[in-house]
Structure formats: structure tokens, C-alpha cells
CSV table of C-alpha atoms and ligand atoms in Angstrom, one decimal:
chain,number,residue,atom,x,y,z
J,1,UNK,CA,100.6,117.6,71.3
J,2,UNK,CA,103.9,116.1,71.2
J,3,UNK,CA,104.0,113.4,68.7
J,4,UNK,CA,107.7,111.8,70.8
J,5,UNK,CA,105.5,111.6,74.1
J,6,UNK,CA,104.3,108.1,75.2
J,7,UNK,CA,100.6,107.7,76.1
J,8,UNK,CA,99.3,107.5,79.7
J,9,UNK,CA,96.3,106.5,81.0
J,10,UNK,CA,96.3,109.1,84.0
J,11,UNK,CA,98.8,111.4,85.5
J,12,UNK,CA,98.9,112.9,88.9
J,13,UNK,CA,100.3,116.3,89.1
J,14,UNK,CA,101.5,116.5,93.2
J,15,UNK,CA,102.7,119.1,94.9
J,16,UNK,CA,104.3,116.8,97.2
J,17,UNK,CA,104.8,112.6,96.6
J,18,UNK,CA,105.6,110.8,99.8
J,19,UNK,CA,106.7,107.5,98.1
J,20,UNK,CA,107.3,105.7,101.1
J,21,UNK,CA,110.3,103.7,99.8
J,22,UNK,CA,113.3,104.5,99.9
J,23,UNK,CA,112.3,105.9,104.3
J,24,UNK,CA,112.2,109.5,104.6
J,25,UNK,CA,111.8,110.8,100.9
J,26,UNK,CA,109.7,113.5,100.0
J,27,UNK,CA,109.3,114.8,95.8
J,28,UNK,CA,108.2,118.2,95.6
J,29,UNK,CA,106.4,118.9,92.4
J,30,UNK,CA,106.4,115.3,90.7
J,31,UNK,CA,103.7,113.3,88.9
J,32,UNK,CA,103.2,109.9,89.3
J,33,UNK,CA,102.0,108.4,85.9
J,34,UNK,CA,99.7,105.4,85.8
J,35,UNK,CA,99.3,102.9,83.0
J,36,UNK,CA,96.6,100.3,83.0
J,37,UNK,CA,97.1,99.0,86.1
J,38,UNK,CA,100.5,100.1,87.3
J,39,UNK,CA,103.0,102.7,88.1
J,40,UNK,CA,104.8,103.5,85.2
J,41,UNK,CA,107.1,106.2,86.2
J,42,UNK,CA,107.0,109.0,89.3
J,43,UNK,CA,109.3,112.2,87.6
J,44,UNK,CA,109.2,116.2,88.3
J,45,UNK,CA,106.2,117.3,87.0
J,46,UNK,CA,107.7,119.9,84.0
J,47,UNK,CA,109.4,116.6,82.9
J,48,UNK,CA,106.1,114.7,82.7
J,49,UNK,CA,104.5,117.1,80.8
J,50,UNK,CA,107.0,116.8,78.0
J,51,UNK,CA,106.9,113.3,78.2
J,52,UNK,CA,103.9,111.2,78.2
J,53,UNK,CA,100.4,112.3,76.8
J,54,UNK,CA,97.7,111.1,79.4
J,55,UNK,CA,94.3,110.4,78.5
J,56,UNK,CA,93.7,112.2,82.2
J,57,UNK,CA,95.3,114.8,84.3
J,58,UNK,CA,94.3,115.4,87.9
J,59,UNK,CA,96.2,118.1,89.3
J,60,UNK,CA,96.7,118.3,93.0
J,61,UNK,CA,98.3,121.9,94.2
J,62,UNK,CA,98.3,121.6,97.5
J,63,UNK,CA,98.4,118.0,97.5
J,64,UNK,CA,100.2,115.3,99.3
J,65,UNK,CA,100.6,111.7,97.4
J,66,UNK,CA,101.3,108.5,99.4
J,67,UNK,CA,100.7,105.2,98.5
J,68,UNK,CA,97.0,103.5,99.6
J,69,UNK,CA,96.7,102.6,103.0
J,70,UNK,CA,96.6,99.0,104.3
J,71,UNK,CA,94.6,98.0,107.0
J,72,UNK,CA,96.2,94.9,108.3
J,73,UNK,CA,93.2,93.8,110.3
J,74,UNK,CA,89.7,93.8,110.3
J,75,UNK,CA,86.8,92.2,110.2
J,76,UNK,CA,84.6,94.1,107.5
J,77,UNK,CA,81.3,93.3,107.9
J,78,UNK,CA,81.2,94.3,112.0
J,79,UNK,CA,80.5,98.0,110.7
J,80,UNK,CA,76.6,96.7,111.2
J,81,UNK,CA,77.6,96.2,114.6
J,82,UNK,CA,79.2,99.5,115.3
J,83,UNK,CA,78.1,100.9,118.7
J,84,UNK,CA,75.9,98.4,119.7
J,85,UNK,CA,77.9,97.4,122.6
J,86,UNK,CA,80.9,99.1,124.2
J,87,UNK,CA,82.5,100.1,127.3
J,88,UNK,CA,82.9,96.1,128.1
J,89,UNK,CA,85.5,93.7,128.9
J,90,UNK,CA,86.5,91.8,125.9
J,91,UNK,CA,84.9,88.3,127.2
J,92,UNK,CA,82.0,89.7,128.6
J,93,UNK,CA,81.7,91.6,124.9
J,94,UNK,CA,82.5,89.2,122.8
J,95,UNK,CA,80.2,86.4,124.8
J,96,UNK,CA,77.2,88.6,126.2
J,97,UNK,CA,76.7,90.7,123.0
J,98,UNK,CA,79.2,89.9,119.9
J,99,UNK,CA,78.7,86.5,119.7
J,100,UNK,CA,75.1,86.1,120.0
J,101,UNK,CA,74.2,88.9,117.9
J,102,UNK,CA,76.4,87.0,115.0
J,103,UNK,CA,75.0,83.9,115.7
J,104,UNK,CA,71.4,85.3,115.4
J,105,UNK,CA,71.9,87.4,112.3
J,106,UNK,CA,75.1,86.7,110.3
J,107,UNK,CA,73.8,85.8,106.8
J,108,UNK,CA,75.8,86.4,103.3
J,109,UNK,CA,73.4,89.5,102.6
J,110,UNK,CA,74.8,90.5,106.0
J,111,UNK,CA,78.5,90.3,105.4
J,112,UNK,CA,78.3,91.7,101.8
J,113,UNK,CA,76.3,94.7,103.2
J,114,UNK,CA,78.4,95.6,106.0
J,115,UNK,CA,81.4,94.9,103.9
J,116,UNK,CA,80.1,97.2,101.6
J,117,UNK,CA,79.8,99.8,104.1
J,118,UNK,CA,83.2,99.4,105.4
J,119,UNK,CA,84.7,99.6,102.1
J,120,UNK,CA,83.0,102.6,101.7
J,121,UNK,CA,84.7,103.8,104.7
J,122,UNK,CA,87.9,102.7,104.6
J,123,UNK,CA,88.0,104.1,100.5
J,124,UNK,CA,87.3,107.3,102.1
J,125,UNK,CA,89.4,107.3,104.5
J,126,UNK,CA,92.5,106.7,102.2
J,127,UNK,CA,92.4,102.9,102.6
J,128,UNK,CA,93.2,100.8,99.2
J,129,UNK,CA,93.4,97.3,100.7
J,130,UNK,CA,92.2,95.0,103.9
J,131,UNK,CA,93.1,91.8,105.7
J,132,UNK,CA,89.9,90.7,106.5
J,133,UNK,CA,88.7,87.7,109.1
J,134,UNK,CA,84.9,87.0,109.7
J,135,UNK,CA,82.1,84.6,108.5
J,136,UNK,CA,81.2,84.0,105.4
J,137,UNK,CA,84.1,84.4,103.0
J,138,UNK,CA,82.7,84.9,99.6
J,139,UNK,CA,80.1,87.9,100.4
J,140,UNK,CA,83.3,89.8,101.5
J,141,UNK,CA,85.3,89.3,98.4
J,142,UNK,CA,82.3,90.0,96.1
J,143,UNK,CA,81.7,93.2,98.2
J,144,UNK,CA,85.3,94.1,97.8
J,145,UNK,CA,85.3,93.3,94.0
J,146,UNK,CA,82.0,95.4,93.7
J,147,UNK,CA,83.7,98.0,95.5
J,148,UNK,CA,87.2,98.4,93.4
J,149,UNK,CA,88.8,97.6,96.7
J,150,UNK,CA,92.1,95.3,97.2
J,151,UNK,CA,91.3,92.9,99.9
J,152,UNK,CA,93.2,89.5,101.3
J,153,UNK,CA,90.3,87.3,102.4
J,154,UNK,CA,90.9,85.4,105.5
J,155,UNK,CA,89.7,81.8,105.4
J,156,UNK,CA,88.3,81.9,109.2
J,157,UNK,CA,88.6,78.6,111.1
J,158,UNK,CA,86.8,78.0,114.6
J,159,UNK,CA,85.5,75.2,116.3
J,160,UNK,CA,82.4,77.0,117.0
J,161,UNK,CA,79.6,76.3,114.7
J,162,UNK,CA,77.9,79.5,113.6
J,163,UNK,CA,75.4,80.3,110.5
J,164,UNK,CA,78.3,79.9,108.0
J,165,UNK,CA,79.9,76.5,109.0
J,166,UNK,CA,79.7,73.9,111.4
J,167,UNK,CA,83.1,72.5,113.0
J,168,UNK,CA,87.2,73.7,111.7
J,169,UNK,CA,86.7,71.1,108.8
J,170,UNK,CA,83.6,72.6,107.5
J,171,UNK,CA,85.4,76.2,107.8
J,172,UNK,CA,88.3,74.8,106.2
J,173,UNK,CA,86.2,73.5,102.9
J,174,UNK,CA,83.8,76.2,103.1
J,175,UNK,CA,86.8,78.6,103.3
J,176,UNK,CA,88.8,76.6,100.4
J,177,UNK,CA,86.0,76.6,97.7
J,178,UNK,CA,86.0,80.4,97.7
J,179,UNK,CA,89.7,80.8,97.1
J,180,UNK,CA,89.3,78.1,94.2
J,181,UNK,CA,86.8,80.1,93.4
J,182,UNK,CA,88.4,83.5,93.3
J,183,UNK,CA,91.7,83.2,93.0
J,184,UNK,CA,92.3,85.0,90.0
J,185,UNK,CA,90.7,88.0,90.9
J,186,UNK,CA,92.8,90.6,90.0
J,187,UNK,CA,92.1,92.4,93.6
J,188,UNK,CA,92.2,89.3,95.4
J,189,UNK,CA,94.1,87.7,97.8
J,190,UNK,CA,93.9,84.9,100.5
J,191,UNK,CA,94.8,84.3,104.0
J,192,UNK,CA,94.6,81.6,106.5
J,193,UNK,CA,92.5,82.7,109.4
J,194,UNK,CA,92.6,80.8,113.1
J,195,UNK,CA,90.6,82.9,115.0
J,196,UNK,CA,92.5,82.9,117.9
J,197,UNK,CA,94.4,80.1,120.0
J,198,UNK,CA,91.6,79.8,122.3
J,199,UNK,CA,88.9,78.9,119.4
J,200,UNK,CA,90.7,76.6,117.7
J,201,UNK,CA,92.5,73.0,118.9
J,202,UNK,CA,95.8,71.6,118.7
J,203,UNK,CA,94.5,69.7,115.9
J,204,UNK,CA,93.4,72.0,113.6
J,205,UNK,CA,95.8,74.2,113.9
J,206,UNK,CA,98.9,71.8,112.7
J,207,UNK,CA,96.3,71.3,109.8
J,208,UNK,CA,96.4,75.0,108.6
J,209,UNK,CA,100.4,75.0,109.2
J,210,UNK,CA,100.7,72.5,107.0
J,211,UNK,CA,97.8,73.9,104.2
J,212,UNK,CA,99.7,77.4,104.9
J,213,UNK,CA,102.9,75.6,103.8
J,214,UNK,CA,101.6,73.6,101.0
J,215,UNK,CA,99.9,76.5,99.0
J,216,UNK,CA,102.1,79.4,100.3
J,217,UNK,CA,99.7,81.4,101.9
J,218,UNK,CA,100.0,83.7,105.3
J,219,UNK,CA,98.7,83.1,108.0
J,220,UNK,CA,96.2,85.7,110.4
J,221,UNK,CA,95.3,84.8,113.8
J,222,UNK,CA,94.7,86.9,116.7
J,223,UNK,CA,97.2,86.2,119.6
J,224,UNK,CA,98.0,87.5,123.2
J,225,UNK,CA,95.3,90.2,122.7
J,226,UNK,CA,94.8,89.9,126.5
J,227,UNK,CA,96.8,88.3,130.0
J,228,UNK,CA,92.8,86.4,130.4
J,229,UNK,CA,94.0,84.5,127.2
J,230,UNK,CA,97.4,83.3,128.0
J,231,UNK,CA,96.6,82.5,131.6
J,232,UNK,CA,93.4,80.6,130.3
J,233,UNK,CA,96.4,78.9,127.8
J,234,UNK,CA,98.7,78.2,131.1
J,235,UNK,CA,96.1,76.6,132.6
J,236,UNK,CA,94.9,74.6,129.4
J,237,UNK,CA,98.1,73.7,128.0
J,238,UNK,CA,100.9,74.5,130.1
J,239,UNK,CA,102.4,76.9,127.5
J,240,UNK,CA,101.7,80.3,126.6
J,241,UNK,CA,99.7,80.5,123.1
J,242,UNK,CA,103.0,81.6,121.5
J,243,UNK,CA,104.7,78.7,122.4
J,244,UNK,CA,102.1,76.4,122.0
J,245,UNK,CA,101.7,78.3,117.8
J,246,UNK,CA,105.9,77.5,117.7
J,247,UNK,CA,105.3,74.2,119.0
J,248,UNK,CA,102.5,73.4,116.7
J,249,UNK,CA,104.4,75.1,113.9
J,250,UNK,CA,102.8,78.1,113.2
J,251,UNK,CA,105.7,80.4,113.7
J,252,UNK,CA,107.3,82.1,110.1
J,253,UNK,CA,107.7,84.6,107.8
J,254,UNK,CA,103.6,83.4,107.2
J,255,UNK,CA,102.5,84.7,110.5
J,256,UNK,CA,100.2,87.5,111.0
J,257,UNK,CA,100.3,87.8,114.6
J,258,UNK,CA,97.6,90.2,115.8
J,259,UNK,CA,97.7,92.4,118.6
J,260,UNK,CA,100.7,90.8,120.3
J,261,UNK,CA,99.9,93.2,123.2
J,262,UNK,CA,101.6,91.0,125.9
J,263,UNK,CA,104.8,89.7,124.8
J,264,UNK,CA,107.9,89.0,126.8
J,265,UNK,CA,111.5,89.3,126.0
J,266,UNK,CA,112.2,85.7,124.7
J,267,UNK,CA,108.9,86.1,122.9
J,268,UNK,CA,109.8,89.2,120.9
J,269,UNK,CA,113.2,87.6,119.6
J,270,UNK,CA,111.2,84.3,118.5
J,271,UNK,CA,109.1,86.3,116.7
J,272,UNK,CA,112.5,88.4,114.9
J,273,UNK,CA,113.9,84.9,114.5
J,274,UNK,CA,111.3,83.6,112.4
J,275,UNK,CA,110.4,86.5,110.6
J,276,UNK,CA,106.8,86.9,111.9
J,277,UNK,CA,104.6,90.0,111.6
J,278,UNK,CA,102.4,92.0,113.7
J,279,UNK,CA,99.3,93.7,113.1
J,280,UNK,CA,99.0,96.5,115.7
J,281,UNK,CA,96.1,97.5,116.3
J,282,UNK,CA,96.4,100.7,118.7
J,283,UNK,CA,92.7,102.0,118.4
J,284,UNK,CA,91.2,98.2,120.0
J,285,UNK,CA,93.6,97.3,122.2
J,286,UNK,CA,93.1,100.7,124.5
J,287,UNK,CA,88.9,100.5,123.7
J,288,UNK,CA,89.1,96.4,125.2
J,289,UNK,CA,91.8,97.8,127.8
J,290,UNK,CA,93.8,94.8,126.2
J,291,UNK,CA,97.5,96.9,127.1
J,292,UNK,CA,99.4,98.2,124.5
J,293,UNK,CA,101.6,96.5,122.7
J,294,UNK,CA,105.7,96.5,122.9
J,295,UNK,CA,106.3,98.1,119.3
J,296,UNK,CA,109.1,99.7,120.4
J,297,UNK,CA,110.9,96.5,121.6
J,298,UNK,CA,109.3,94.6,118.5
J,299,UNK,CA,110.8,97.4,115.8
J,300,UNK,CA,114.1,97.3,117.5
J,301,UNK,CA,114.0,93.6,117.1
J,302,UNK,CA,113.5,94.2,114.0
J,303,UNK,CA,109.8,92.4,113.8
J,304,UNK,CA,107.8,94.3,110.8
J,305,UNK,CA,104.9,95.8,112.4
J,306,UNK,CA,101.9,97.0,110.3
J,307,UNK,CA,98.7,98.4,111.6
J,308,UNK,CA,95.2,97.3,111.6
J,309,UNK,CA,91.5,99.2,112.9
J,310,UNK,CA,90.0,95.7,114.2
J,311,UNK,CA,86.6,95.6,113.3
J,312,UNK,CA,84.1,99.0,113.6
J,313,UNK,CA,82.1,97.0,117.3
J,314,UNK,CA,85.6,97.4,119.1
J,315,UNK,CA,86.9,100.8,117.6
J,316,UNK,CA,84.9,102.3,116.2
J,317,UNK,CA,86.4,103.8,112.9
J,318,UNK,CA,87.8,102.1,110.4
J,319,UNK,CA,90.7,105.1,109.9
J,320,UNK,CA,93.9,104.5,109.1
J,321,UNK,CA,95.0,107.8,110.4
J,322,UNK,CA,93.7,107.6,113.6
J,323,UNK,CA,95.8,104.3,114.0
J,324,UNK,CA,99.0,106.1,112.3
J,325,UNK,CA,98.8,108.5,114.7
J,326,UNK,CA,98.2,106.9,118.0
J,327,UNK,CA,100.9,104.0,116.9
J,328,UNK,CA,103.9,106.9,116.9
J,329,UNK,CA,101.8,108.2,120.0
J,330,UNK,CA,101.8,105.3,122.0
J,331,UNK,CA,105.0,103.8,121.0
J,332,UNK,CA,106.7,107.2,122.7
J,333,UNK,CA,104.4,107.0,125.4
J,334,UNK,CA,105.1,103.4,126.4
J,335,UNK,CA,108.5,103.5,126.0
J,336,UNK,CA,109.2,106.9,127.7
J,337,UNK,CA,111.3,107.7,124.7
J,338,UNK,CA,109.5,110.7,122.5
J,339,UNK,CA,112.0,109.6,119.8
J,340,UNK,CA,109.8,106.0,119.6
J,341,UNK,CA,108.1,105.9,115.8
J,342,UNK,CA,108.9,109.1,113.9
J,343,UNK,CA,106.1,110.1,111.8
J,344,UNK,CA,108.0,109.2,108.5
J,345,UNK,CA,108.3,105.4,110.0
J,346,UNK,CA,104.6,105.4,111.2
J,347,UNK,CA,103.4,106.1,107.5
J,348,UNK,CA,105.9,103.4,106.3
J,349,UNK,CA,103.3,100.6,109.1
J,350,UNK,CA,100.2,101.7,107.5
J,351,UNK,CA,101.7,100.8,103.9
J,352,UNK,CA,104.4,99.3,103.3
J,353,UNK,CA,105.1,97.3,106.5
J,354,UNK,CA,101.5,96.0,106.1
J,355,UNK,CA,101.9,95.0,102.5
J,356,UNK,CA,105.0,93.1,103.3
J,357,UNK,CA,103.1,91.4,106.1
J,358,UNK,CA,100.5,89.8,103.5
J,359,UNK,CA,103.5,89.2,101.3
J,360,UNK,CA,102.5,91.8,98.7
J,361,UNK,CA,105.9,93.6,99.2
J,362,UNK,CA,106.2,93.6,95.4
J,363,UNK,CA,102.9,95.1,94.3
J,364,UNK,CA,102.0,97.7,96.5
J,365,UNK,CA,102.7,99.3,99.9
J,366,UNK,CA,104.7,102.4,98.1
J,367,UNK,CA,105.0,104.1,95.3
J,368,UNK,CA,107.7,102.7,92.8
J,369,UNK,CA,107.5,102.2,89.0
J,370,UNK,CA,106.3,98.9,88.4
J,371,UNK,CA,103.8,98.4,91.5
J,372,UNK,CA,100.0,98.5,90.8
J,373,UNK,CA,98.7,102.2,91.1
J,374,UNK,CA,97.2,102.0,95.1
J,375,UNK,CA,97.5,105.7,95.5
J,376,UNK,CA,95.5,108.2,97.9
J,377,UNK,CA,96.0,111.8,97.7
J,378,UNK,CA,95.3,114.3,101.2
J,379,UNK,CA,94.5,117.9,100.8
J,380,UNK,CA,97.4,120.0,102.8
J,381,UNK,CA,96.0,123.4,102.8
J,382,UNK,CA,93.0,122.8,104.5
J,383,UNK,CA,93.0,125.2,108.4
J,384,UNK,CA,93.6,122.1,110.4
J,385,UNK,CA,96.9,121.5,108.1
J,386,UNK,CA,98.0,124.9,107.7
J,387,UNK,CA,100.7,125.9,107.3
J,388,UNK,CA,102.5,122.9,106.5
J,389,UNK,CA,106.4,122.7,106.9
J,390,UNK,CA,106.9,118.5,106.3
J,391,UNK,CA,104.1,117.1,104.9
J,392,UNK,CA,105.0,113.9,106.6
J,393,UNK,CA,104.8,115.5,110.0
J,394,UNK,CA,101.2,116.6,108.7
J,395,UNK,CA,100.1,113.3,107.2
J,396,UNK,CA,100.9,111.5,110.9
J,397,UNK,CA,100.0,114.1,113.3
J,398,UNK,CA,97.3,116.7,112.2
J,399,UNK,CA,95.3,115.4,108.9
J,400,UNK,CA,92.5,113.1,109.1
J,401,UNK,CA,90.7,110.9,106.7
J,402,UNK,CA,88.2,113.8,106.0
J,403,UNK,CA,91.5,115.4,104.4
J,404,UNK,CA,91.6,112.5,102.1
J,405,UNK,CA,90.8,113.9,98.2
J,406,UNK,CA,91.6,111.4,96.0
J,407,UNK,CA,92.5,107.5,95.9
J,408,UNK,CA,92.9,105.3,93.1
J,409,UNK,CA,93.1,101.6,93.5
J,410,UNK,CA,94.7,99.2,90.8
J,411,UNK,CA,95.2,102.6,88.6
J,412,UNK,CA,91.0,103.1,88.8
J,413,UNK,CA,89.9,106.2,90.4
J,414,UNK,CA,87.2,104.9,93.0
J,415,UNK,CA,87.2,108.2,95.1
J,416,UNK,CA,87.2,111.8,93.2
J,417,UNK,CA,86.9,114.3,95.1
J,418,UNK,CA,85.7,112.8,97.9
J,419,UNK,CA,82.8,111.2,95.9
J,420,UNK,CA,83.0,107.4,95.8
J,421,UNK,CA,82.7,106.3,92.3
J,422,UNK,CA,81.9,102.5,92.5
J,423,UNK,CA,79.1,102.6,95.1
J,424,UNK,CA,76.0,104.4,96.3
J,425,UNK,CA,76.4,105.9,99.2
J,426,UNK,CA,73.3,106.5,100.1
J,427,UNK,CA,72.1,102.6,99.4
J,428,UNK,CA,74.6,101.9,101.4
J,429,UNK,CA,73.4,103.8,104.4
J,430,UNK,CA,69.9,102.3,103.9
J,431,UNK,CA,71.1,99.2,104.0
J,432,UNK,CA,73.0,99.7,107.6
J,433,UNK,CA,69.9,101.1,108.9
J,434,UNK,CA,67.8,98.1,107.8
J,435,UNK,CA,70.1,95.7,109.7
J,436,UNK,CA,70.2,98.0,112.8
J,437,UNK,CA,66.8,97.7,113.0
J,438,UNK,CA,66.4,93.9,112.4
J,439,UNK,CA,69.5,93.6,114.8
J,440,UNK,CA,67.9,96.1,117.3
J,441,UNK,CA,64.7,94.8,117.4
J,442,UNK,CA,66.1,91.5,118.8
E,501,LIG,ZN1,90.2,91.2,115.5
């Protein structure tokens, strides 16, 4: 032992860390060391040794390193509605079959249960935070708590009643008590969530500008996730729903704008104007046959973009990968320029673009000394990533989340191995099938 060393809690041996920041940098050989918490220093591995004295070493030979990956949208608890109706136009999905199937069985034991199971998933699958939006608040931060899992819980807010809350204002309080609740939950953030222009009124919505303003916190709200929806808004209010957001105040370095599938020139430059934010959400949009959004145009404007599954009833996977890799995909595709996305900047919208969307730029999103340790480690050397010449071309374009070995989330180690180590997997599974049944049955 060297007595000069300083103590570590747990140091990752890498054959490769991909720290996301500064673009483009790859660390062969390196260890990233965790204390409590946080990053305390990423340095060649020969020097680390010498250095610090960990209390654990996980070595990973053939290893890539990245920082956790962020899924800028979803709604958590829909894995319990995972394949029960697809192949459907979004209306006729969301009125004929999601909508009555929530309003029939969404319950708190409901949303913690299929928040659980999506945690599960995501964890997995690399995932070390989510931007949530659905019913019921307070089960989905408990199940993320439960789960070691970073979440930002979005405060939803329609004018539909459902079984959690009757009108905007009762979302509103309901959705308030649980952040003054939980707010110092060390893996806990909020969000404002509007479901969407066309769910909630003029009225409501200059009330959440205002609360967004008043206790600083972003804003997530589906918008121009289909042409139904803004010709719906011409005819309603004249404007398209990204006007009628500016108009109503809405617009800002606050706004998650989801989807943003159908945009037009003037509307991508408001949005780089007032600093706004996309979740992408490449997997959903081509499922609904929603279009696919101008990321291209929208990076170029310089608009951060950071990607999101949706929830499991219009994906079906909640896999980051998959939506790393058909964002550079589709973003050459679209724009008829194969150029479009490199795989380095594709990685940099499922981390750090996303954690600069929720305004968590300065905690996580990449690995830096100093951050809290979100960290998820993917097995190289496996057939389907051999051999590998540039890990980040691997990490984009052939891994999966099944390649996913390790992740840590606020310096804890929830998945070793590939064995989660905050939740039972298999109560987790008997769970889902006891609601597919109740929900089935109906
Ligand atoms: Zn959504």
C-alpha cells in the first residue's frame, strides 16, 4: 500500500473513456475515480494506481466508459402498456385505446410498478437519468428513488380530469405538493409538464410560464408532434402552437420542446433565438408516422437537441441506443447529406445535450472531475463489436444496450455485470404481468 495515495471509494480501470466533453475525445487506458458521490479525477490508469487507494477496483479490459445516458422524454409508467395497441394513428391511439385504458386503470400502485419496470430497463440499457411526464407524480419519483435512478419529475398539467386530478388547477397543486415534498432528494429533479398545446388552454399555460419563471424550473411539453395538431391549432386559434407558446410566453432557455417534427424556417430560428431545447424522439415519431424531425436544420441553428424513447406504448423500447443510432441515421437520411450527426455528436444528444436541456449541465451529461459519478460502461469485444477501430463509431452504430456491463449512478453501482443491484427483477416481471392481466381482462 502506498501510505502518499489518497483514498477512493471506487475506481474504474477503462480500456477506453469517452468523456463526452471536450467533442471528439477518446482516453485509452484511463480510470475514472469516484468519491462519494462524484468524479474526482479521470487520469491514465498506471498513474491511478500510484495515486489513490480505492476501497473498489472494477477493471474493464475491453471496455468503453461514457457518461450515463439521459433519456430526455418519457413517460415511465406506459411500460404496462407496451404492445397493447400499435400500428394506429396517433389520435385514433391515443383516444380509442391509450386514453381509456389510463383512465380505467391508472392508480399510484400502477405508476410506481411500471415505473419500476422501466427503470429497470432503462438501467440496463445504460440509462442513468429520465424526464418523465405522466400521472401521478409521486409514485414515479419514489420508484426512481427505490431504484438509484436520477429522474426530473414532470409536474403534468391537462384539462382532462383523470384518476390523479381533476382540472389544470388540481394538476398544478397535486403536482406542487410533491416537489415540496421531494425536493431535496438527492436524485431528484422537477419539471413543468403541459401535456401538449392541444390539452391545455390559453389560461393555464401563461400560469405555468409564470410558475416556470418564479421558481426556475424547465419546462416539458409535447409540441408539433403531428400537422393534425397544428392545423387543429390554425383552426382553433389562428396561430400555429409555436406561436401561440411565444405569444403566451412559453418560449426560453426553459423550454423542452418535444418532438418538434414539423417546424418551418422562421420557427427553427425562434427556437435558436430563445435558447429552447428539443427532445428528439426518432424511435416514436416514425412508429405514429408523425415525420421526422429537422435536426439537421435545428443543429445548424444551433438549437441543442437531446433525445428521448417516448413512452414503451409508442416505441416500444426504452433504449437509448436505438435512439442514438437512428438520430445520426435519420438526420443523414432527411437531409441527403451522409455527413448529418457524426457518431461522436450523436453520443454527445443522448448525454450531455440532454442534461443541458434539464439544466443539469453542471452535474452530469459527461465525464469531468467534479460532476456526480453517472457512468455506464459497454463491453467492446463482444462478435457484434469486433473488431473495434473507434469505439465511438462502435458505441453509435453496432452495440446495443445488451452490450451494456456496468453503470453507476450518483457513484453507486446499480448494475454489475449486468445484474441490477437495487431491484428484483423477477418481482418486477410479476408485477407487469399482474397488470397485463387486470388491463387485459378489460
Ligand atoms: Zn410523449
Amino acid at each position: 500500500m502506498n501510505l502518499q495515495a489518497s483514498p477512493a471509494d471506487t475506481i474504474i480501470e477503462a480500456r477506453w473513456v469517452i468523456p463526452v466533453e471536450p467533442a471528439h475525445a477518446l482516453l485509452t487506458d484511463h480510470s475514472v475515480v469516484i468519491v462519494g458521490d462524484r468524479i474526482a479525477a479521470i487520469l491514465p490508469t498506471a498513474e491511478a494506481r500510484i495515486r489513490y487507494t480505492p476501497r473498489s477496483r472494477v477493471e474493464l479490459p475491453a471496455h468503453a466508459v461514457i457518461p450515463g445516458l439521459i433519456n430526455l422524454h418519457t413517460h415511465a409508467a406506459m411500460t404496462l402498456m407496451r404492445g397493447l395497441a400499435d400500428d394506429l394513428a396517433l389520435m385514433d391511439w391515443l383516444n380509442h385505446h391509450i386514453w381509456p385504458a389510463e383512465f380505467k386503470h391508472v392508480s399510484e400502485p400502477y405508476v410506481y410498478d411500471g415505473t419500476r419496470l422501466a427503470c429497470a430497463e432503462m438501467l440496463r440499457g445504460g440509462a442513468t437519468c429520465f424526464n418523465d411526464m405522466y400521472f401521478f407524480p409521486q409514485a414515479t419519483a419514489r420508484a426512481a428513488r427505490a431504484a438509484g435512478m436520477r429522474a426530473a419529475v414532470g409536474l403534468i398539467v391537462t384539462e382532462f380530469p383523470s384518476p390523479y386530478a381533476s382540472d389544470a388547477q388540481d394538476y398544478l397543486s397535486k403536482g406542487f405538493a410533491v416537489r415540496d415534498e421531494m425536493r431535496n432528494e438527492p436524485l431528484l429533479s422537477f419539471c413543468l409538464a403541459p401535456h401538449a398545446p392541444y390539452t391545455v388552454s390559453d389560461q393555464s399555460l401563461r400560469q405555468i410560464a409564470t410558475y416556470a419563471s418564479e421558481l426556475d424550473l424547465p419546462v416539458h411539453i409535447h409540441v408539433h408532434e403531428t400537422l393534425a395538431e397544428i392545423e387543429q391549432s390554425l383552426k382553433s386559434y389562428r396561430v400555429r402552437p409555436v406561436r401561440r407558446l411565444a405569444d403566451l410566453g412559453l418560449l426560453g432557455p426553459g423550454l423542452i420542446a418535444v418532438h418538434a417534427v414539423h417546424l418551418d424556417e422562421a420557427e427553427v430560428a425562434l427556437f435558436a433565438q430563445q435558447g429552447c431545447h428539443v427532445a428528439h424522439c426518432p424511435s416514436s415519431n416514425l412508429k405514429l408516422a408523425s415525420g421526422m424531425a429537422p435536426v439537421r436544420a435545428l443543429l445548424e441553428a444551433r438549437v441543442n437537441v437531446g433525445l428521448g424513447t417516448d413512452g414503451a406504448a409508442s416505441n416500444n423500447r426504452l433504449d437509448l441506443f436505438a435512439e442514438i443510432r437512428l438520430a445520426a441515421l435519420l438526420a443523414k437520411a432527411s437531409s441527403g447529406d451522409p455527413t448529418a450527426v457524426p457518431a461522436w455528436q450523436a453520443l454527445e444528444m443522448g448525454t450531455l445535450c440532454a442534461a443541458r436541456a434539464l439544466g443539469l449541465e453542471d452535474r452530469i451529461g459527461s465525464l469531468k472531475a467534479g460532476k456526480f459519478a453517472d457512468i455506464t460502461a459497454v463491453r467492446l469485444d463482444e462478435i457484434e463489436t469486433s473488431p473495434c477501430y473507434d469505439p465511438h463509431s462502435h458505441l453509435v452504430y453496432a452495440s446495443g444496450r445488451e452490450h451494456v456491463s456496468h453503470v453507476w449512478v450518483n457513484g453507486r453501482l446499480v448494475l454489475d455485470d449486468r445484474r441490477l443491484t437495487t431491484m428484483d427483477t423477477h418481482e418486477i416481471t410479476v408485477r407487469a404481468a399482474y397488470w397485463r392481466d387486470r388491463i387485459g381482462a378489460s
